[in-house]
Short mmCIF file of C-alpha atoms and ligand atoms in Angstrom, two decimals:
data_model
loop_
_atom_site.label_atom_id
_atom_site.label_comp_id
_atom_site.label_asym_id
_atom_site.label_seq_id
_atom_site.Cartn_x
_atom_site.Cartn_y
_atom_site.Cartn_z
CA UNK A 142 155.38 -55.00 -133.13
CA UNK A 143 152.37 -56.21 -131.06
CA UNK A 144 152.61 -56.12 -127.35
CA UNK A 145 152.03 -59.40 -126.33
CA UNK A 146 152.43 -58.57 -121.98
CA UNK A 147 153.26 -55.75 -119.72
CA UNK A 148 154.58 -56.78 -116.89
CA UNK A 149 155.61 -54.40 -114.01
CA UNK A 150 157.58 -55.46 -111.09
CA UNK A 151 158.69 -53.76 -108.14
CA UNK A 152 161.81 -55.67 -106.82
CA UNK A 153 163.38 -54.49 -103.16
CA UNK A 154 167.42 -53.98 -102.72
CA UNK A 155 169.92 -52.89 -100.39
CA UNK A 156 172.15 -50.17 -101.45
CA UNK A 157 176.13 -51.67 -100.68
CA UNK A 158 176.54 -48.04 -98.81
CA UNK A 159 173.99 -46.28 -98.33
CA UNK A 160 173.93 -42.69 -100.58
CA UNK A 161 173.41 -39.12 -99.07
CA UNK A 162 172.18 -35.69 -100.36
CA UNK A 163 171.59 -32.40 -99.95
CA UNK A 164 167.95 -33.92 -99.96
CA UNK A 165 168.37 -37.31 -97.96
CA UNK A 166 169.24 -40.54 -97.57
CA UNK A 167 168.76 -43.94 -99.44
CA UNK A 168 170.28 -47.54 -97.98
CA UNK A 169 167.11 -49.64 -100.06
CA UNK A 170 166.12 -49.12 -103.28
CA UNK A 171 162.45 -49.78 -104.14
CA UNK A 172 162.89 -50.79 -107.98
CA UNK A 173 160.34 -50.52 -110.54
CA UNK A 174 161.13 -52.88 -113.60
CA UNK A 175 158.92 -52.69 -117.05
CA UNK A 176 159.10 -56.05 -118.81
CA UNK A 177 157.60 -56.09 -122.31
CA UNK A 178 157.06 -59.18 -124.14
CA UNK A 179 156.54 -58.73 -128.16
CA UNK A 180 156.74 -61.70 -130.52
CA UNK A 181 159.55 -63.65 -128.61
CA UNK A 182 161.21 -61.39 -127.37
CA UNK A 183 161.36 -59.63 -124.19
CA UNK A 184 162.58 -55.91 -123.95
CA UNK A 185 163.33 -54.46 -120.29
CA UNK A 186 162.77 -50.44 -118.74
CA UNK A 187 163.69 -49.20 -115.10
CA UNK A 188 161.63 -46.49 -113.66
CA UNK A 189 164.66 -44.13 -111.88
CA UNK A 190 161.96 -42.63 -109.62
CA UNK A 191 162.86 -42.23 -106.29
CA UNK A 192 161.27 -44.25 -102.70
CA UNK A 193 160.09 -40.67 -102.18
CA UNK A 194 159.30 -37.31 -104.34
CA UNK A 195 162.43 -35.28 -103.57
CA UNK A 196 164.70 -35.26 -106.40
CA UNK A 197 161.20 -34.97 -108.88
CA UNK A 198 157.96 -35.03 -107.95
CA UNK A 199 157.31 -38.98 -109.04
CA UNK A 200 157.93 -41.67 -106.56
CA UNK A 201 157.98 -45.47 -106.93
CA UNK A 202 154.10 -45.89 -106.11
CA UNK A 203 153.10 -42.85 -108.43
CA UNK A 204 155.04 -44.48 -111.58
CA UNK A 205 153.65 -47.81 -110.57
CA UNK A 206 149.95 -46.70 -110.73
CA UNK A 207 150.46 -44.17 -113.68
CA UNK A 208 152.34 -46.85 -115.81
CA UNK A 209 149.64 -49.96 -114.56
CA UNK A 210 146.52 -47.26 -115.47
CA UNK A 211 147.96 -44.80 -118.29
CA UNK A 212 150.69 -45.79 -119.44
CA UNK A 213 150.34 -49.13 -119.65
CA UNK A 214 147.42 -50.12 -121.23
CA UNK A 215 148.29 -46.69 -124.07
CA UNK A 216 151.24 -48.54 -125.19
CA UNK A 217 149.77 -51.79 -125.07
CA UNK A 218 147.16 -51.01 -127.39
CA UNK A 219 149.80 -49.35 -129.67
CA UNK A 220 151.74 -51.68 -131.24
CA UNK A 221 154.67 -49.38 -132.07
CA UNK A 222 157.45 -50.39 -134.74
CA UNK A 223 160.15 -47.99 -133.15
CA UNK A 224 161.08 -46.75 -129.56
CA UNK A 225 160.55 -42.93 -131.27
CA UNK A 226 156.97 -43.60 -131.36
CA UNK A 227 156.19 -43.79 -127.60
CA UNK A 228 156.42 -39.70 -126.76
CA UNK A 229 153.51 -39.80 -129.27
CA UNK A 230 151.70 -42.77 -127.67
CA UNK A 231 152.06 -41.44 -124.21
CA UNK A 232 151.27 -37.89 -125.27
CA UNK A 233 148.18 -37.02 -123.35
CA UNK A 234 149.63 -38.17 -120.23
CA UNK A 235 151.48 -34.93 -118.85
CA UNK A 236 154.85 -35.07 -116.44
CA UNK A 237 155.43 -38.31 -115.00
CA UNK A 238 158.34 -38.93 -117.34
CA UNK A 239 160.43 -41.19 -115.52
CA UNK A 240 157.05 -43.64 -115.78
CA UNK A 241 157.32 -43.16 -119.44
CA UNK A 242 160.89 -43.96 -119.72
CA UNK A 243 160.30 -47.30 -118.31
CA UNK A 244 158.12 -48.32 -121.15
CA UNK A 245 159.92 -46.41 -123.78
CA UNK A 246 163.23 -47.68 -123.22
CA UNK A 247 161.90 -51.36 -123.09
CA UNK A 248 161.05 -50.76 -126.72
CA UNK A 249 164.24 -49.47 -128.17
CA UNK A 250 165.77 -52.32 -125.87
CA UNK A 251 162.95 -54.50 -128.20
CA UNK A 252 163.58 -52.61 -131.45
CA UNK A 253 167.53 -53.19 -131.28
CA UNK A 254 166.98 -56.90 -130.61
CA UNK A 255 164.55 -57.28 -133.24
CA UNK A 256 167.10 -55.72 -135.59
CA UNK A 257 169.87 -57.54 -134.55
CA UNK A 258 171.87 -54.66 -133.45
CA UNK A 259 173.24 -52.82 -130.20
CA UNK A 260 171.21 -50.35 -128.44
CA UNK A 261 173.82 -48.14 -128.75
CA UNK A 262 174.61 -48.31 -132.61
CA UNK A 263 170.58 -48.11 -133.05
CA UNK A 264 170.08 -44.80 -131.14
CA UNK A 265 173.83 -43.49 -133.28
CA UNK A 266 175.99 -44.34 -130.85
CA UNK A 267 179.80 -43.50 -131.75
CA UNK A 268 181.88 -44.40 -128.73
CA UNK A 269 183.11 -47.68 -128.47
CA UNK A 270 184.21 -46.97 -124.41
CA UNK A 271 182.78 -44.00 -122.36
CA UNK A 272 184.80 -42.16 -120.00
CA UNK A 273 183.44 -42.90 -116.59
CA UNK A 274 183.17 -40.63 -112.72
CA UNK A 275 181.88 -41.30 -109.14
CA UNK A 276 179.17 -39.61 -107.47
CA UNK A 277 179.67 -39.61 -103.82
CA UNK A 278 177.18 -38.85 -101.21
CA UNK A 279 178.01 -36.83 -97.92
CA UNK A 280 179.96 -39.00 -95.29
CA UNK A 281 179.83 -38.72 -92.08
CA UNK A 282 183.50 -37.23 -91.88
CA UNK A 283 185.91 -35.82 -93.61
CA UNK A 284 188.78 -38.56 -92.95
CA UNK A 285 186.09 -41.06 -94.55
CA UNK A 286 185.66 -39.40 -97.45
CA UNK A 287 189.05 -38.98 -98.53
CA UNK A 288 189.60 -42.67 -97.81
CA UNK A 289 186.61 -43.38 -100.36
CA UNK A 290 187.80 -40.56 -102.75
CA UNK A 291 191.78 -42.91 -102.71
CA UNK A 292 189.87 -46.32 -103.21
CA UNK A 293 187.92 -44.75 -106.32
CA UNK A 294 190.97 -42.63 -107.82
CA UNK A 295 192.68 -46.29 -107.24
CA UNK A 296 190.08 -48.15 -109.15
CA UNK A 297 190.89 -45.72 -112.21
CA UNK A 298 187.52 -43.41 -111.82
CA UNK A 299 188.22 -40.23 -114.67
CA UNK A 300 186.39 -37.76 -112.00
CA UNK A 301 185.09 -37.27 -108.59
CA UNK A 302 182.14 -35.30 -107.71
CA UNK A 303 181.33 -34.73 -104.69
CA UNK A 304 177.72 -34.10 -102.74
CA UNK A 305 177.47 -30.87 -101.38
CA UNK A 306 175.53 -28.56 -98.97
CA UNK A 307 175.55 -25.77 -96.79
CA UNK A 308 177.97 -27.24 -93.83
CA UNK A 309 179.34 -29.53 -96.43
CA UNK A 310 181.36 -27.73 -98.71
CA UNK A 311 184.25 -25.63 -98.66
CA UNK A 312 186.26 -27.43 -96.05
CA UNK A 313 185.65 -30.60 -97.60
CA UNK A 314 186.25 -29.00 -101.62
CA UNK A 315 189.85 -27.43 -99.70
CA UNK A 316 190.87 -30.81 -97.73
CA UNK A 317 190.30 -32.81 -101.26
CA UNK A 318 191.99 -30.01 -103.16
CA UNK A 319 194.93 -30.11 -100.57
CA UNK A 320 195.14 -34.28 -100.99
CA UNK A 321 194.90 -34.05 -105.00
CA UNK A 322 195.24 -30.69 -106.62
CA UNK A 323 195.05 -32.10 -110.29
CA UNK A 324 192.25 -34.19 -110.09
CA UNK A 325 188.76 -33.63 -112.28
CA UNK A 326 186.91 -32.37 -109.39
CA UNK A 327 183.09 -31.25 -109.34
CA UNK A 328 180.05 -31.22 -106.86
CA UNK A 329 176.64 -31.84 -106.73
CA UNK A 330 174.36 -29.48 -104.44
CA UNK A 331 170.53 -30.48 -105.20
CA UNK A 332 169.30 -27.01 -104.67
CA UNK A 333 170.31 -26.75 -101.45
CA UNK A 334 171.44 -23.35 -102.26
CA UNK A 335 169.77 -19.42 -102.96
CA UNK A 336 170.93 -17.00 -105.16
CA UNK A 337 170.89 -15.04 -101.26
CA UNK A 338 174.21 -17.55 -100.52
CA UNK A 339 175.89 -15.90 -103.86
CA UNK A 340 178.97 -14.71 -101.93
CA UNK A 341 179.66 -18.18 -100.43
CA UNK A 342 179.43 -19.70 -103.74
CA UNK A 343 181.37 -17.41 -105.13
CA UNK A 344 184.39 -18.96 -103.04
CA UNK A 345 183.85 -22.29 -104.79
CA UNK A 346 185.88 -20.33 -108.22
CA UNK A 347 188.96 -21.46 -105.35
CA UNK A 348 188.75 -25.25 -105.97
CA UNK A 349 189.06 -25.56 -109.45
CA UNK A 350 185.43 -27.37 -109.94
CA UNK A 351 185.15 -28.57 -113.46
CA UNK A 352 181.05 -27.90 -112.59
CA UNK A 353 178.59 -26.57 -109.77
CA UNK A 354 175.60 -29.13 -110.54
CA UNK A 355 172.21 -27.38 -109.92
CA UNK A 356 173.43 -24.92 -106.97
CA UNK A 357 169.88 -23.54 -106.63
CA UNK A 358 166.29 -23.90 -107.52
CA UNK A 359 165.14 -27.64 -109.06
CA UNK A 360 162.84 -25.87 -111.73
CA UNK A 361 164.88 -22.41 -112.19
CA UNK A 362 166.65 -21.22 -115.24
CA UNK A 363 166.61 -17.00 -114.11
CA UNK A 364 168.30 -17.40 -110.97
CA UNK A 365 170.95 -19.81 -112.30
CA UNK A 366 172.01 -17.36 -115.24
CA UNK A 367 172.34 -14.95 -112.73
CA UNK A 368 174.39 -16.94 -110.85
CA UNK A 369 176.25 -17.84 -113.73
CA UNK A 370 177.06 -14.29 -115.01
CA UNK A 371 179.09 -13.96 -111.29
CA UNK A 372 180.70 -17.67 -110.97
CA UNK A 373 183.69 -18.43 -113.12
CA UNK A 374 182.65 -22.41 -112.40
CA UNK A 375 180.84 -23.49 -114.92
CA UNK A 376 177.06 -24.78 -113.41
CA UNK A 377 175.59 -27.64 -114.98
CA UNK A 378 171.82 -28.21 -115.03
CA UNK A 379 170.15 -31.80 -113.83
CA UNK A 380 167.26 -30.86 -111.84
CA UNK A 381 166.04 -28.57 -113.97
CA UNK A 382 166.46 -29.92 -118.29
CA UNK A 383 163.47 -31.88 -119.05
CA UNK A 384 163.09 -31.59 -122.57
CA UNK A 385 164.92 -29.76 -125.59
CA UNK A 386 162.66 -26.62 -124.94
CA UNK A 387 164.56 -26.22 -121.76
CA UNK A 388 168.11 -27.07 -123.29
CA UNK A 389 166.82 -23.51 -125.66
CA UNK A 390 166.08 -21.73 -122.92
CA UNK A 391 168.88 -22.54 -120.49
CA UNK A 392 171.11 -22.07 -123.08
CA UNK A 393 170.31 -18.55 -124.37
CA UNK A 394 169.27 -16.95 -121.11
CA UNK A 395 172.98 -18.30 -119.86
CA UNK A 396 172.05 -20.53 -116.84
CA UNK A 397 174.60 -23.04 -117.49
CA UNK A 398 177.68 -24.04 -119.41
CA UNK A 399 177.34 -27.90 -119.39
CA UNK A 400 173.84 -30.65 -118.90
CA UNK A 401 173.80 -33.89 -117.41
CA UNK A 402 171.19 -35.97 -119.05
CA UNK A 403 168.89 -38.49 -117.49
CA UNK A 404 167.03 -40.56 -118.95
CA UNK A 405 164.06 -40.94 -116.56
CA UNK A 406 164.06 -37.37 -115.66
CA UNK A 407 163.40 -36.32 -119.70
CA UNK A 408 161.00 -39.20 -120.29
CA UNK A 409 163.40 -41.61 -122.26
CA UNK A 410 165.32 -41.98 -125.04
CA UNK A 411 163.68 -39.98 -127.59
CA UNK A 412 163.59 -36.99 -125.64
CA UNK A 413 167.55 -37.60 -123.97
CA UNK A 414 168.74 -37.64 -127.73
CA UNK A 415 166.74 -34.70 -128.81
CA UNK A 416 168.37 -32.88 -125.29
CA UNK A 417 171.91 -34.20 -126.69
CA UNK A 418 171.09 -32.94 -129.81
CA UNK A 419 170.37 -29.30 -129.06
CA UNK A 420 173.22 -28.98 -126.27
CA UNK A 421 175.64 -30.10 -129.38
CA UNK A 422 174.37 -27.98 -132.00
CA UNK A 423 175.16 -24.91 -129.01
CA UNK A 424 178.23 -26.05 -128.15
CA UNK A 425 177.42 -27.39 -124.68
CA UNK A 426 179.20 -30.79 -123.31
CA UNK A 427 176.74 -33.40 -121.77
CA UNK A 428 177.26 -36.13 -119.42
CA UNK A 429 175.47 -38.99 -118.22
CA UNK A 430 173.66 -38.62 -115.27
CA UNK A 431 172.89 -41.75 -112.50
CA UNK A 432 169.87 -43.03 -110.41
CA UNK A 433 171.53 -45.70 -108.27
CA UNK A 434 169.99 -47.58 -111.36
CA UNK A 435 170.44 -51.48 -111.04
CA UNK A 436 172.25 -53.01 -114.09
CA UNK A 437 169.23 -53.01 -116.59
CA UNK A 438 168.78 -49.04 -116.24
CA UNK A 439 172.71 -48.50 -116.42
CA UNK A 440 172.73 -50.68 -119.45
CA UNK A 441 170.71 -47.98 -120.75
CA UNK A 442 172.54 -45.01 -119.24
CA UNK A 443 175.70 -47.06 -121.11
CA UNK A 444 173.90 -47.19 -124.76
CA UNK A 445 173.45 -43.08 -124.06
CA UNK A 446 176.50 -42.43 -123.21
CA UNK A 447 178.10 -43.47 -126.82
CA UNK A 448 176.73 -40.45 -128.73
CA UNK A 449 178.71 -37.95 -129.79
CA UNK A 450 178.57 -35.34 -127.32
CA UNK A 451 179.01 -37.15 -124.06
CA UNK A 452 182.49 -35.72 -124.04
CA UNK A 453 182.97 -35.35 -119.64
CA UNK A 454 183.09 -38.57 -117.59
CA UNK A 455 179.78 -39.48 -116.52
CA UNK A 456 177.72 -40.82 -113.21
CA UNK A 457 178.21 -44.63 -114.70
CA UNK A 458 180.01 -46.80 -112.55
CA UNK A 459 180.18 -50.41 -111.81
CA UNK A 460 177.37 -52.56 -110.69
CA UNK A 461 179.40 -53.44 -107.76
CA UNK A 462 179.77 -50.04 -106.50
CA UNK A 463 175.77 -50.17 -105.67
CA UNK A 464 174.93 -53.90 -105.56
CA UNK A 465 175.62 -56.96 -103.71
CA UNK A 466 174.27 -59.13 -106.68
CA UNK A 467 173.23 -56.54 -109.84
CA UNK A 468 170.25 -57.68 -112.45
CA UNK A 469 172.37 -58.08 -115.33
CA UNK A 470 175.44 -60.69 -116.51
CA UNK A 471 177.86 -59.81 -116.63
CA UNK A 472 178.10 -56.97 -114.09
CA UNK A 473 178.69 -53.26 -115.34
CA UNK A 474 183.24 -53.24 -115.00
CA UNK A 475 184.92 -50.70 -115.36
CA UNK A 476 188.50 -50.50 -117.00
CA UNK A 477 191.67 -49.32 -114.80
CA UNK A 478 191.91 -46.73 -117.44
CA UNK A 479 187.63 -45.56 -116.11
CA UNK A 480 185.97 -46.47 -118.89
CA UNK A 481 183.34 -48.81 -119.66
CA UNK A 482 183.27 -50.90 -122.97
CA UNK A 483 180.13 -51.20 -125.12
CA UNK A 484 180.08 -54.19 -127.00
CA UNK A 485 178.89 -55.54 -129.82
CA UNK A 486 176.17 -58.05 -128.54
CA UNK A 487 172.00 -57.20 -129.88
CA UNK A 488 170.18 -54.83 -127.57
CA UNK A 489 171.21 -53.62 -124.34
CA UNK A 490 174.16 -56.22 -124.38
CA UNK A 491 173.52 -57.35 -120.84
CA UNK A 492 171.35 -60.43 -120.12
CA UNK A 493 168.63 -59.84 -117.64
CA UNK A 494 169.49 -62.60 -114.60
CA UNK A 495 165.47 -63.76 -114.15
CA UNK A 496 165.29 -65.85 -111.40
CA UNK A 497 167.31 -63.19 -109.26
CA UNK A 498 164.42 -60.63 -110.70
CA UNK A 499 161.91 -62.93 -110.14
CA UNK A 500 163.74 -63.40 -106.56
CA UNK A 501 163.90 -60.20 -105.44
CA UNK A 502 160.43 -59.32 -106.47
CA UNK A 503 157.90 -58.06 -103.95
CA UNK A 504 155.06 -56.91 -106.18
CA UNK A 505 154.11 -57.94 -109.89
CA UNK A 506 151.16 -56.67 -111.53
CA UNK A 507 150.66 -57.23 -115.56
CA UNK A 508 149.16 -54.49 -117.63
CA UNK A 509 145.32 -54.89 -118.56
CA UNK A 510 145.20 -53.77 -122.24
CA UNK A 511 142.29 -51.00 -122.77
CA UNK A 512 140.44 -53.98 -124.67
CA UNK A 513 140.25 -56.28 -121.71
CA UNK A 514 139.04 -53.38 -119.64
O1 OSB B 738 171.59 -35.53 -108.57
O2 OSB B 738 172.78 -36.80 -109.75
C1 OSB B 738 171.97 -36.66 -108.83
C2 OSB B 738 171.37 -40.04 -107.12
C3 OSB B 738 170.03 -39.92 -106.80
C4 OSB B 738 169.38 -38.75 -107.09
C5 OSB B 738 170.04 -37.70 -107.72
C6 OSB B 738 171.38 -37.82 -108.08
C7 OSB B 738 172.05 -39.00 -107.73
C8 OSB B 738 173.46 -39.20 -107.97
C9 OSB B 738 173.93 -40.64 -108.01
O3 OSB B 738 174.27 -38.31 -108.04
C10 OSB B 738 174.53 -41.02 -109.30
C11 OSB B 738 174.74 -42.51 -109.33
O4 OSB B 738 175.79 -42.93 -108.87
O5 OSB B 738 173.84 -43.25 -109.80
MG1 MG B 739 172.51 -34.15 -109.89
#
């Protein structure tokens, strides 16, 4: 298909709460949007990089000037038939993966529309509803936290997991475990940990966690499958999966049991399915993993989350958990049962609400193709 315009926008909203980790705290999101336009129609990405490097080392303003330089103007000059084609199209540009998942998952969002089908039945999608948890950040209490865990359990969420760090962690695991000893419990630590903090780990086997999610290093397998070999919870990997290589080498060094797969942080959907792919053929459960995404990324997230393996509730919630006013109609909902339905509209099967984009838009720059350079 031929690229007719690239259009980035970076679009500024407040968080409903604001969300806390091991490695701060966000109250406004600073949201990069890809728009591509090809032959009449108009195919959307989100870049899930953070305001700051500290989950990965991208950031809103390096995706904006690697996708407006690079990225951009490669794809543009590309005219690719099928989303599958942009690793190859991007392949000289190293890292900065959650800039290519922008563009690449605007063009399976194209592709499906073009062929008159769902995302999620284009990528091989087989769930028609996908089981769905909470993530919840550190609160400034204890008492508030339990409130927020009722409200959620209330709403029909299939799992809790809950932030963690040193100083935020076992009393909090044991007061939740004391309130609700049945619940699908797991927690989140963002490396906060080292493999020196072993024996205080080790008392997490108490709670019942369904998953320790990346206890130590962001870029470590070693240390986790040492970890591992001690800890009867099984750890899941985020920080550190990037590609299918990594799903190999997590996988037979031991360094987790379970993956949570983003899309920005392996560089879109090619690369997420090939990471499904490999933890399936190994026997390793995936989930769906979140980046405060407004509606048009968690449209995505939704379309992964149908394949086959995404067998444990995942990070995708409803739009109104995060947004005042989301991108999309109708808003993400989720059922009292905690699962969200995929339907059987063309593409991402949410319409993209324009004038509140072009509304909340602070910057918009379009793509100059290599030939207009
Ligand atoms: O580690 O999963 C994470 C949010 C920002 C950065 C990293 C993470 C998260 C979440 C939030 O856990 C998931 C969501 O609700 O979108
Ligand atoms: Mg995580």
């Amino acid at each position: 298909m031929k690229i007719d315009a690239i259009i980035l926008r970076e679009l500024h909203m407040p968080l409903v709460r604001p969300f806390e980790t091991s490695f701060g705290a966000t109250r406004n999101r600073r949201v990069l949007l890809a728009e591509v336009q090809s032959e009449g129609l108009t195919g959307w990405g989100e870049c899930t990089a953070g305001e700051r490097p500290f989950f990965s080392s991208e950031s809103t303003d390096t995706a904006w000037v690697t996708l407006l330089q690079e990225l951009g103007p490669m794809l543009a000059a590309a005219s690719p038939e099928h989303g599958g084609e942009c690793p190859r199209i991007f392949r000289r540009v190293r890292g900065n993966r959650m800039a290519k998942a922008a563009l690449e998952n605007a063009i399976w969002d194209l592709e499906a529309q073009r062929e008159g089908m769902p995302l999620w039945q284009l990528i091989g999608g087989v769930r028609t509803t996908i089981p769905c948890g909470v993530s919840l950040g550190i609160q400034p209490s204890i008492p508030e936290l339990l409130a927020i865990i009722a409200t959620e359990l209330a709403a029909g969420y299939q799992r809790i997991k809950l932030k963690c760090k040193p100083g935020w962690d076992l009393d909090v695991f044991e007061q939740v475990r004391n309130r609700w000893p049945e619940i699908l419990l797991s927690c989140d630590a963002n490396s906060a940990y080292r493999l020196s903090d072993t024996d205080h780990l080790l008392c997490f086997d108490a709670f019942h966690l369904l998953m320790i999610e990346q206890p130590l290093w962001h870029d470590d397998f070693y240390y986790h499958s040492m970890l591992q070999k001690r800890l009867e919870t099984p750890i899941c990997l985020d920080e550190s999966i990037h590609n299918r290589r990594d799903v190999l080498a997590a996988t037979e060094m031991g360094s987790c049991r379970i993956i949570n797969i983003k899309l920005g942080r392996v560089g879109g959907f090619s690369e997420a399915i090939a990471v499904h792919n490999a933890a399936l053929e190994r026997g390793i459960p995936v989930w769906c993993g979140g980046m405060l995404e407004t509606g048009i990324g968690r449209s995505h997230n939704i379309a992964l989350s149908s394949l086959e393996n995404f067998s444990l509730p995942g990070d995708v919630s409803a739009s109104a958990r995060y947004w005042a006013e989301d991108l999309i109609d109708p808003p993400v909902t989720v059922t009292s049962a905690g699962e969200i339905a995929l339907t059987a509209a063309a593409g991402r099967g949410y319409e993209v609400r324009t004038g509140l984009v072009e509304r909340l838009t602070v910057r918009k720059e379009t793509v100059r193709s290599f030939d207009q350079a």
